[in-house]
Short mmCIF file of C-alpha atoms in Angstrom, two decimals:
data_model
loop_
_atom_site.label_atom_id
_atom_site.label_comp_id
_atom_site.label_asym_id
_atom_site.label_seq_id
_atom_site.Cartn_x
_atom_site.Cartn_y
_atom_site.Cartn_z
CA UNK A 1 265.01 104.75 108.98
CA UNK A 2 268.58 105.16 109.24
CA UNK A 3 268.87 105.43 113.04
CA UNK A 4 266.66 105.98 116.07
CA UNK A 5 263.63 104.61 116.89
CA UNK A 6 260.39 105.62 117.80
CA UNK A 7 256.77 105.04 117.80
CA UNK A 8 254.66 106.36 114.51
CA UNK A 9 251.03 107.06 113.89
CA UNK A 10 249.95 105.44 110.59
CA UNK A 11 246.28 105.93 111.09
CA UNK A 12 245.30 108.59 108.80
CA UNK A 13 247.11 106.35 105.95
CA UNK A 14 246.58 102.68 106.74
CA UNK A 15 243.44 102.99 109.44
CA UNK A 16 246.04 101.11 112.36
CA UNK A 17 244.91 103.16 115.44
CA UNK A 18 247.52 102.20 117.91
CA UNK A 19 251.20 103.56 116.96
CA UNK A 20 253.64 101.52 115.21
CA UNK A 21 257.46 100.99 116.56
CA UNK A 22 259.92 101.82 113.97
CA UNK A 23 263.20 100.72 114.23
CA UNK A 24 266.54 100.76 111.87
CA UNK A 25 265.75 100.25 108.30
CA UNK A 26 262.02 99.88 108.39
CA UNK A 27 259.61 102.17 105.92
CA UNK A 28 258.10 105.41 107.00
CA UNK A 29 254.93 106.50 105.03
CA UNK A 30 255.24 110.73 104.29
CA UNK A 31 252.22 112.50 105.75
CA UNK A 32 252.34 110.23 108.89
CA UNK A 33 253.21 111.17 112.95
CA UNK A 34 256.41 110.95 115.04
CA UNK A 35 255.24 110.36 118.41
CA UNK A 36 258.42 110.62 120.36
CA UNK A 37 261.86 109.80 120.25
CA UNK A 38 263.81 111.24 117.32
CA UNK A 39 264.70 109.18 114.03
CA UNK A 40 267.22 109.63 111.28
CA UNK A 41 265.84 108.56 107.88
CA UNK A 42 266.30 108.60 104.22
CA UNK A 43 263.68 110.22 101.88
CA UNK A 44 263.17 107.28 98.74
CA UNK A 45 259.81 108.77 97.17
CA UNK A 46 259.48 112.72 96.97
CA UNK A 47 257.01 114.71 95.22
CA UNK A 48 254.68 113.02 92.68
CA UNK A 49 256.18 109.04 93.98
CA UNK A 50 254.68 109.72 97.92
CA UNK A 51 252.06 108.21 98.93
CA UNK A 52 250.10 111.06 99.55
CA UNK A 53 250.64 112.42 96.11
CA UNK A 54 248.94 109.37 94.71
CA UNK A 55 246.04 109.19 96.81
CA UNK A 56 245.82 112.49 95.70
CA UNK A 57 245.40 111.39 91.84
CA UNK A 58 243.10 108.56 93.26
CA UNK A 59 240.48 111.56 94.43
CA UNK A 60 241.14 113.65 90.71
CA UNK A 61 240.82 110.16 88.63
CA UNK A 62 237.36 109.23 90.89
CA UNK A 63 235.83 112.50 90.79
CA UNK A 64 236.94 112.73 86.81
CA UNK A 65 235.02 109.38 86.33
CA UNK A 66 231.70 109.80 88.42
CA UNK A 67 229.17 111.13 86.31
CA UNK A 68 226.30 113.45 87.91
CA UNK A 69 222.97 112.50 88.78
CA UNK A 70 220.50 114.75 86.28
CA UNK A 71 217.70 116.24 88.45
CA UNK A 72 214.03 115.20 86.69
CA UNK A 73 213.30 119.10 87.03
CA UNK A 74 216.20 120.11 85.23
CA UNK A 75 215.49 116.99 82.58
CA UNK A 76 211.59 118.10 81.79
CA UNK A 77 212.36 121.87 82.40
CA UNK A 78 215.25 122.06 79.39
CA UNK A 79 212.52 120.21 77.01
CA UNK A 80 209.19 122.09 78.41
CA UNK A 81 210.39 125.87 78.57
CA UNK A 82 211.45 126.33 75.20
CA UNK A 83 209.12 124.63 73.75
CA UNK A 84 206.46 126.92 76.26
CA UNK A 85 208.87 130.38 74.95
CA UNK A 86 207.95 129.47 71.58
CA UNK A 87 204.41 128.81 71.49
CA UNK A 88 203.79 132.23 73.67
CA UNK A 89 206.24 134.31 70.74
CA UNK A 90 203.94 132.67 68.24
CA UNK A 91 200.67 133.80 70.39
CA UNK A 92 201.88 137.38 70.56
CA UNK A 93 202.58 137.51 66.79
CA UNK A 94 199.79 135.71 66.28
CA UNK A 95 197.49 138.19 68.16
CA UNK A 96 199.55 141.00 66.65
CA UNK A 97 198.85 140.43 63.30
CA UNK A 98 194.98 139.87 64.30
CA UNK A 99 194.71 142.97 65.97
CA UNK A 100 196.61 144.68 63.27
CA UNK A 101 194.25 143.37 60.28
CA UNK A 102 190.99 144.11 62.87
CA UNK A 103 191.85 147.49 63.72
CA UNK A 104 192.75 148.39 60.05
CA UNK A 105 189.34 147.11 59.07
CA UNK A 106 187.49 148.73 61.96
CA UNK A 107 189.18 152.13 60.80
CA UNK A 108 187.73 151.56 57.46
CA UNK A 109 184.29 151.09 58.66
CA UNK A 110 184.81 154.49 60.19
CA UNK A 111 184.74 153.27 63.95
CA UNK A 112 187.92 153.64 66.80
CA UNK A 113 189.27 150.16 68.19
CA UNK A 114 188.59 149.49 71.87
CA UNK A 115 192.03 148.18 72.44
CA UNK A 116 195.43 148.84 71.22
CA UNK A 117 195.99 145.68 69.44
CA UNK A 118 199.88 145.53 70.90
CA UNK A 119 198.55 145.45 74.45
CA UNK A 120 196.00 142.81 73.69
CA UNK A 121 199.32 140.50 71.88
CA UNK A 122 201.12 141.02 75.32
CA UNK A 123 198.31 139.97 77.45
CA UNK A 124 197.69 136.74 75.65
CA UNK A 125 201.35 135.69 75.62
CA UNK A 126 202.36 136.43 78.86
CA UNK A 127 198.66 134.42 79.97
CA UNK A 128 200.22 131.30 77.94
CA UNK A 129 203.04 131.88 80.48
CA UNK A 130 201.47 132.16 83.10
CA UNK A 131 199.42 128.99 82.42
CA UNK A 132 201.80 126.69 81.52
CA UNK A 133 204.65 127.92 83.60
CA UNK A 134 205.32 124.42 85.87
CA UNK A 135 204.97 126.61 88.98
CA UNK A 136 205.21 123.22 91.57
CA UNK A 137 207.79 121.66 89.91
CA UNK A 138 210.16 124.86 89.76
CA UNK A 139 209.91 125.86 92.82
CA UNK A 140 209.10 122.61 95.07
CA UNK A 141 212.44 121.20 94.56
CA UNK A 142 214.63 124.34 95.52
CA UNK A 143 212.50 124.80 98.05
CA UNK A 144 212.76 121.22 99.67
CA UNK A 145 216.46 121.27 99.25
CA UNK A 146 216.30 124.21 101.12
CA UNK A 147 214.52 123.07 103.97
CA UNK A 148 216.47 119.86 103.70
CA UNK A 149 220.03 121.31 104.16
CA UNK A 150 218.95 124.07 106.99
CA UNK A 151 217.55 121.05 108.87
CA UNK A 152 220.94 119.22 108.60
CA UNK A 153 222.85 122.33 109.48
CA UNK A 154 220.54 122.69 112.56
CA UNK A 155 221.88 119.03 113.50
CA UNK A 156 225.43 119.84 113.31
CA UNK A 157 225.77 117.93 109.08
CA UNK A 158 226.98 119.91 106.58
CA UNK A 159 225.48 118.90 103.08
CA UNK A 160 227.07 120.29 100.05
CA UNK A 161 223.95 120.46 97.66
CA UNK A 162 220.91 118.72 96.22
CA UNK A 163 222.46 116.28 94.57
CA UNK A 164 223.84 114.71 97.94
CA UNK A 165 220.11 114.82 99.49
CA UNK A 166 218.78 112.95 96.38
CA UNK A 167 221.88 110.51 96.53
CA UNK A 168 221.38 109.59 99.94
CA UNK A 169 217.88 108.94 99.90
CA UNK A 170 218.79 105.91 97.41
CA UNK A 171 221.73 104.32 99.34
CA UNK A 172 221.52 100.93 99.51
CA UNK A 173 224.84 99.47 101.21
CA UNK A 174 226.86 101.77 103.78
CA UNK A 175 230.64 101.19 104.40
CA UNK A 176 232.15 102.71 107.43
CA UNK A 177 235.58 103.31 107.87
CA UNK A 178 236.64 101.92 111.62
CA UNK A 179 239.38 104.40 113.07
CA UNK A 180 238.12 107.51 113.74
CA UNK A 181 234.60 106.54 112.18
CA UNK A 182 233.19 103.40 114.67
CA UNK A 183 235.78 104.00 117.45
CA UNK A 184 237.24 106.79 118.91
CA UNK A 185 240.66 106.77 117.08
CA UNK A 186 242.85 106.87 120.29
CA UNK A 187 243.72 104.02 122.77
CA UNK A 188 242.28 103.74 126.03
CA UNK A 189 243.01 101.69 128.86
CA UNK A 190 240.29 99.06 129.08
CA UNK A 191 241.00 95.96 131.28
CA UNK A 192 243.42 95.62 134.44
CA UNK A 193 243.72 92.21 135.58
CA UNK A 194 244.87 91.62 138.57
CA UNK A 195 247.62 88.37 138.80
CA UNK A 196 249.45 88.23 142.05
CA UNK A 197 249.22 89.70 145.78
CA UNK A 198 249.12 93.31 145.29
CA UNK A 199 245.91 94.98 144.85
CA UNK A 200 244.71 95.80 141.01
CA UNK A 201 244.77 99.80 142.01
CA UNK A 202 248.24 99.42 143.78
CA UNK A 203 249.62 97.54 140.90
CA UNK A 204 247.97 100.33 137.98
CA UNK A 205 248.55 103.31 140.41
CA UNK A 206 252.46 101.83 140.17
CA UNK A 207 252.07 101.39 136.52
CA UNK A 208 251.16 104.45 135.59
CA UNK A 209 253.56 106.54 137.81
CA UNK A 210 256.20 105.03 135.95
CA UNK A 211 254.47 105.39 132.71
CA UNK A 212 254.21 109.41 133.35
CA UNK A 213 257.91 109.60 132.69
CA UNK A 214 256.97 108.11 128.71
CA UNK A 215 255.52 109.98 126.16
CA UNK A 216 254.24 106.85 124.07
CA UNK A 217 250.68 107.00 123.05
CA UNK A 218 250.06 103.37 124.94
CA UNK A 219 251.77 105.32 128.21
CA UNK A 220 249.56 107.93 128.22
CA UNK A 221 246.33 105.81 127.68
CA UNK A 222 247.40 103.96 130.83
CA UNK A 223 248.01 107.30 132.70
CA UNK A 224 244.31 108.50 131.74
CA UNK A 225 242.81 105.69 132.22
CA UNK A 226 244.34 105.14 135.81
CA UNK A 227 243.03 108.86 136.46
CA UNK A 228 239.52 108.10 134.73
CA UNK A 229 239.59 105.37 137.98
CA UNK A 230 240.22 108.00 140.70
CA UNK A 231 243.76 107.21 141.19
CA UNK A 232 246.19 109.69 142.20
CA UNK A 233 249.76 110.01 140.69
CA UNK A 234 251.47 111.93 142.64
CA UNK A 235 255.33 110.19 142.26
CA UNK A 236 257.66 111.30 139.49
CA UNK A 237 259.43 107.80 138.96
CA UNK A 238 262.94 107.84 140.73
CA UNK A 239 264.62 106.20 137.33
CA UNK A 240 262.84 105.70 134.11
CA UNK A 241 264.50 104.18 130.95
CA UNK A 242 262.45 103.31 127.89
CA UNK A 243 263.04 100.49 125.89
CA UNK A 244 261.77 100.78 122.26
CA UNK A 245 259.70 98.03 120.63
CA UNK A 246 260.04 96.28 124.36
CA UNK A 247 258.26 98.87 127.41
CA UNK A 248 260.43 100.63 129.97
CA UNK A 249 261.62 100.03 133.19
CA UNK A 250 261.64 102.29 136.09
CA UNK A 251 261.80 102.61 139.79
CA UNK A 252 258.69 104.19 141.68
CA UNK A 253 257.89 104.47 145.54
CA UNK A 254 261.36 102.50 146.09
CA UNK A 255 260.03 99.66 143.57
CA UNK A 256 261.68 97.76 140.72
CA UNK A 257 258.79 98.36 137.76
CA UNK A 258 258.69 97.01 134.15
CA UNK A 259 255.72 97.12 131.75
CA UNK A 260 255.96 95.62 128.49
CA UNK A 261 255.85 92.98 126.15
CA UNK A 262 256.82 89.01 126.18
CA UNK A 263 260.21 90.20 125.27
CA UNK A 264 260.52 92.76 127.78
CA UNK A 265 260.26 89.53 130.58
CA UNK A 266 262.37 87.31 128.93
CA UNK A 267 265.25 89.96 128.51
CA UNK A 268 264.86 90.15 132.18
CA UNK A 269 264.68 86.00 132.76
CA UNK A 270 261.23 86.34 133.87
CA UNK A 271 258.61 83.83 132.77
CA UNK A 272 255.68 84.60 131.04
CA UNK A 273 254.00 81.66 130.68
CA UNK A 274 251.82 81.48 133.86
CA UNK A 275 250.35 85.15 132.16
CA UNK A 276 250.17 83.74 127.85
CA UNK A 277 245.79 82.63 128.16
CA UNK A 278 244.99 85.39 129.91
CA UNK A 279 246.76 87.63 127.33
CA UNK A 280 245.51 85.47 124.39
CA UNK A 281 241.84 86.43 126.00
CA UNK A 282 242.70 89.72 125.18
CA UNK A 283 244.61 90.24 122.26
CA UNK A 284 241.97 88.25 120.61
CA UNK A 285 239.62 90.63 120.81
CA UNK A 286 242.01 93.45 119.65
CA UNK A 287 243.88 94.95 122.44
CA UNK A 288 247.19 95.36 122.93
CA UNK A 289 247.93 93.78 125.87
CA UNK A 290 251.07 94.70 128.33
CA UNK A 291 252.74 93.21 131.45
CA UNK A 292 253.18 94.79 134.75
CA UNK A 293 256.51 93.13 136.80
CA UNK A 294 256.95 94.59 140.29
CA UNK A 295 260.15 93.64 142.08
CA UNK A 296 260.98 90.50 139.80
CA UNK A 297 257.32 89.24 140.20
CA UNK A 298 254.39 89.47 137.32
CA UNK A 299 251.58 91.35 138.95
CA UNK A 300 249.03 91.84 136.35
CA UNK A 301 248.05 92.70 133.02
CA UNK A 302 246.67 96.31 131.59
CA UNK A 303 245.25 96.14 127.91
CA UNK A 304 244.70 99.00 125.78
CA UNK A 305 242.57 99.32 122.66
CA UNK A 306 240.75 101.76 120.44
CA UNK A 307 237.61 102.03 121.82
CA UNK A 308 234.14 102.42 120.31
CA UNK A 309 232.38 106.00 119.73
CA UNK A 310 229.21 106.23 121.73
CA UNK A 311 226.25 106.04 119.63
CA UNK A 312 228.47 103.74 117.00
CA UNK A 313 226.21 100.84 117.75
CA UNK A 314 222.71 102.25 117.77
CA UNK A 315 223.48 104.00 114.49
CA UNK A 316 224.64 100.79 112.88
CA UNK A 317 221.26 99.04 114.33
CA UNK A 318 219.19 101.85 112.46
CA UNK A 319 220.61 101.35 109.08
CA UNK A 320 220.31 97.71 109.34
CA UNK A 321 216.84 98.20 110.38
CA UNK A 322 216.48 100.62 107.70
CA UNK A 323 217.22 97.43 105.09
CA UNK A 324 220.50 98.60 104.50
CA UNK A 325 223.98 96.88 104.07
CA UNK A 326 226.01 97.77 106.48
CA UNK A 327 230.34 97.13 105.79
CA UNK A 328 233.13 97.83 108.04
CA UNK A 329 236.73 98.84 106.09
CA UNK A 330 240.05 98.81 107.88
CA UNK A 331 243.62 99.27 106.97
CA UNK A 332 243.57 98.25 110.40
CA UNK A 333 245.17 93.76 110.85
CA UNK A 334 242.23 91.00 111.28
CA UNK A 335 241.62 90.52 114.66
CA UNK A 336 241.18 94.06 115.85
CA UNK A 337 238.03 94.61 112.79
CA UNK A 338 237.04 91.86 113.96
CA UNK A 339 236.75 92.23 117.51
CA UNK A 340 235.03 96.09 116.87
CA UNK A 341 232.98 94.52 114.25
CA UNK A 342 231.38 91.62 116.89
CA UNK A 343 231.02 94.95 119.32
CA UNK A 344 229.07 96.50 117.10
CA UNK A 345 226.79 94.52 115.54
CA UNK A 346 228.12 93.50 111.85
CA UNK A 347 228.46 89.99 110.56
CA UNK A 348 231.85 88.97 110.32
CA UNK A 349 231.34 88.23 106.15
CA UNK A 350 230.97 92.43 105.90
CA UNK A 351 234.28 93.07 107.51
CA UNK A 352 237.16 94.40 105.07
CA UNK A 353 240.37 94.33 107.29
CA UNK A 354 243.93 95.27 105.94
CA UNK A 355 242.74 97.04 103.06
CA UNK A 356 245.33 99.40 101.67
CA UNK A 357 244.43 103.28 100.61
CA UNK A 358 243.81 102.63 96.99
CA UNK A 359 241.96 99.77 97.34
CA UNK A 360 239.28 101.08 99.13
CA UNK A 361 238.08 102.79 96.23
CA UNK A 362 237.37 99.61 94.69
CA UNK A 363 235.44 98.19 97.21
CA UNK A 364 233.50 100.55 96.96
CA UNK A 365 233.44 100.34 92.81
CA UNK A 366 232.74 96.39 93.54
CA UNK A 367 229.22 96.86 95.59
CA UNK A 368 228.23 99.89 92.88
CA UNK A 369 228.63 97.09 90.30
CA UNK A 370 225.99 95.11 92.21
CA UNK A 371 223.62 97.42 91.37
CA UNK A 372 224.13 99.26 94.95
CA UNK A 373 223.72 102.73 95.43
CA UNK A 374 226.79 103.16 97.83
CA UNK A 375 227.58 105.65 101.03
CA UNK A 376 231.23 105.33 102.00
CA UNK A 377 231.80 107.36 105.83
CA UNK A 378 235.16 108.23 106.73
CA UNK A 379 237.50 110.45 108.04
CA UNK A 380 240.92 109.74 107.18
CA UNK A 381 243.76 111.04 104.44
CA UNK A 382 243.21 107.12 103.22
CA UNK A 383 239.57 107.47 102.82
CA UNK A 384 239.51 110.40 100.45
CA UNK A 385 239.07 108.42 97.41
CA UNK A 386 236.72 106.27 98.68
CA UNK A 387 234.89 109.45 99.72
CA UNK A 388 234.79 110.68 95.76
CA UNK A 389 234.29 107.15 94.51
CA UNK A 390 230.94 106.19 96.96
CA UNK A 391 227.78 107.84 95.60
CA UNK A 392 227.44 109.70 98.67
CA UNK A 393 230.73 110.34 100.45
CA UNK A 394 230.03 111.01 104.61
CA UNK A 395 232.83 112.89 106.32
CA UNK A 396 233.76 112.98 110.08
CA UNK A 397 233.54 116.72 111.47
CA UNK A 398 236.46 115.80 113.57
CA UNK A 399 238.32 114.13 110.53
CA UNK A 400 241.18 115.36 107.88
CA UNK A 401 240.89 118.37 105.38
CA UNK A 402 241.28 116.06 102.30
CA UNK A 403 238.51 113.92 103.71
CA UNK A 404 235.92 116.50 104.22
CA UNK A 405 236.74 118.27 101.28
CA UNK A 406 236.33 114.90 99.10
CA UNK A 407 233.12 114.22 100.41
CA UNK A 408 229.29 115.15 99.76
CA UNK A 409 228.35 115.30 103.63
CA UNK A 410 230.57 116.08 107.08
#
């Protein structure tokens, strides 16, 4: 970044769901999102040097390297049916030359054969066929995968072939990606704690009037969520000014509002001590946690996190059930895999946090050298070569092109 700053959405490269600030002379990955506010950069890798370009060759070098599963049909089927071809040719010559030789010595007793010896060759090598054609084991299989696949489309999954069916079946360890995959992949606004006088409704009602004039991510998880709670917004702050890396500040219904970070406050003299446990509560389990100042006084806290899918943790209780390992991967930092990880049921020694795009992939090559038979679900740009790597790669419906394309299943 040469100049500007604004707030960018890594999350289909490094897994980090909420938006990071950048600033003059920090790194911008290609293929990620501009939120808002406009920024003047330098291009250093173009073409085959981007990032995307190599996970790219990541997905050709895993796909390149996994060898196919042989189907036991296909195995006993390119031994049986030649050797079956053969031994019915060498019943039809066989029965030709008989015929031949016994109707040649039936017309030299004088007396017409009863059958045209050709017919009678035919008939005996097409009954050899017939007989040992493996009838159950041709058609079964087909026939299952059939059934198997129309039952998943009825379900809303998408499964590429046979070999994926007969893959899956054998998994042993599953890793999920978290963004996008667990949780929802957007912030939401999940706790408002109330800290002084006014009212915790008042104080997010005030919050999120002023936050309508931002168009940060974080600002518009606090406007929805202040809706979700049946609050109406109908002021238009009177004077709005945001303040990157820091919050904004803005006057609403004749009130002096800020809502940001520890910095933020001190800029402004205002101590934040009185609010640091109840804000350590918080960011330890993940969320990113911002203050609310009305008229010079600290009112409250609202925290916002990415929030877990419904269903996430009653599917992860099945496959443990089921026997199965169940790992978490994250570009996303340490606490916040974590604190979804506790939420959802997986021990804290199966939690891969800060893992970058290309090593993914060998995670997933580490539990397949343990003699796993490894499902990898995803459903970001940075999970594609996981996807190809895992023996049975799971897609997100609601995920990236690359991803579904890179996997066996969406």
């Amino acid at each position: 970044v040469l100049s500007g700053s604004s707030a960018v959405d890594e999350s289909m490269i490094t897994g980090e769901s909420i938006p990071v600030e950048k600033v003059e002379g920090e790194l911008l990955i290609g293929a990620t999102m501009n939120q808002h506010g406009l920024l003047h950069m330098r291009a250093t890798k173009v073409g085959a040097d981007t990032v995307l370009a190599s996970i790219i060759r990541m997905v050709e070098q895993a796909q390149g390297s996994k060898a196919p599963i042989q189907r036991m049909a296909d195995t006993i089927s390119s031994i049986f049916v030649p050797i079956v071809l053969v031994i019915a040719a060498l019943t039809f010559i066989g029965w030709t030359i008989v015929g031949q030789v016994s109707a040649a010595a039936t017309n030299t007793a004088g007396m017409m054969g009863a059958s045209n010896p050709w017919i009678i060759a035919i008939v005996a090598a097409v009954a050899v066929l017939v007989v040992a054609c493996p009838c159950a084991l041709g058609l079964a299989t087909p026939t299952a995968i059939m059934v198997g696949t129309g039952k998943g489309a009825e379900q809303g999954i998408l499964i590429k072939g046979g070999e994926s069916l007969e893959r899956i079946h054998a998994v042993r360890a599953v890793l999920l990606d978290k963004t996008g995959t667990i949780t929802r992949g957007k912030p939401e606004l999940t706790d408002v704690v109330e800290l002084s006088s006014t009212p915790a409704d008042d104080m997010l009602r005030l919050a999120a009037e002023a936050e309508q004039g931002s168009e940060h991510p974080l600002a518009a998880a606090i406007v929805e969520g202040a809706k979700a709670r049946g609050l109406t917004l109908d002021r238009a702050p009177e004077h709005f000014t945001a303040l990157a890396g820091r919050g904004l500040e803005a006057t609403v219904e004749g009130h002096a509002i800020l809502v940001g970070t520890r910095r933020l406050l001190s800029e402004h003299s205002i101590a934040s001590s009185a609010v640091e446990e109840h804000m350590a509560g918080l960011e330890q389990q993940g969320k990113t946690v911002m203050i609310v100042v009305i008229d010079g006084e600290v009112a409250g806290l609202v925290a916002v996190a990415d929030t877990v899918k419904v269903g996430s943790v009653e599917a992860i209780k099945q496959l443990r059930e089921q026997g199965l390992e169940v790992w978490m991967i994250t570009g996303d930092n340490q606490r916040a895999a974590q604190a979804i990880a506790q939420q959802v049921g997986i021990a804290p020694e199966h939690v891969l946090a800060e893992v970058l795009p290309e090593d993914k992939a060998n995670h997933v090559k580490h539990l397949q050298e343990r003699g796993l038979v490894v499902a990898f679900a995803g459903d970001g740009i940075n999970d594609a070569p996981a996807l190809v790597q895992a023996d049975a790669g799971i897609a997100m419906g609601t995920g990236t092109d690359i991803a579904m394309e890179a996997s066996d299943i969406t």
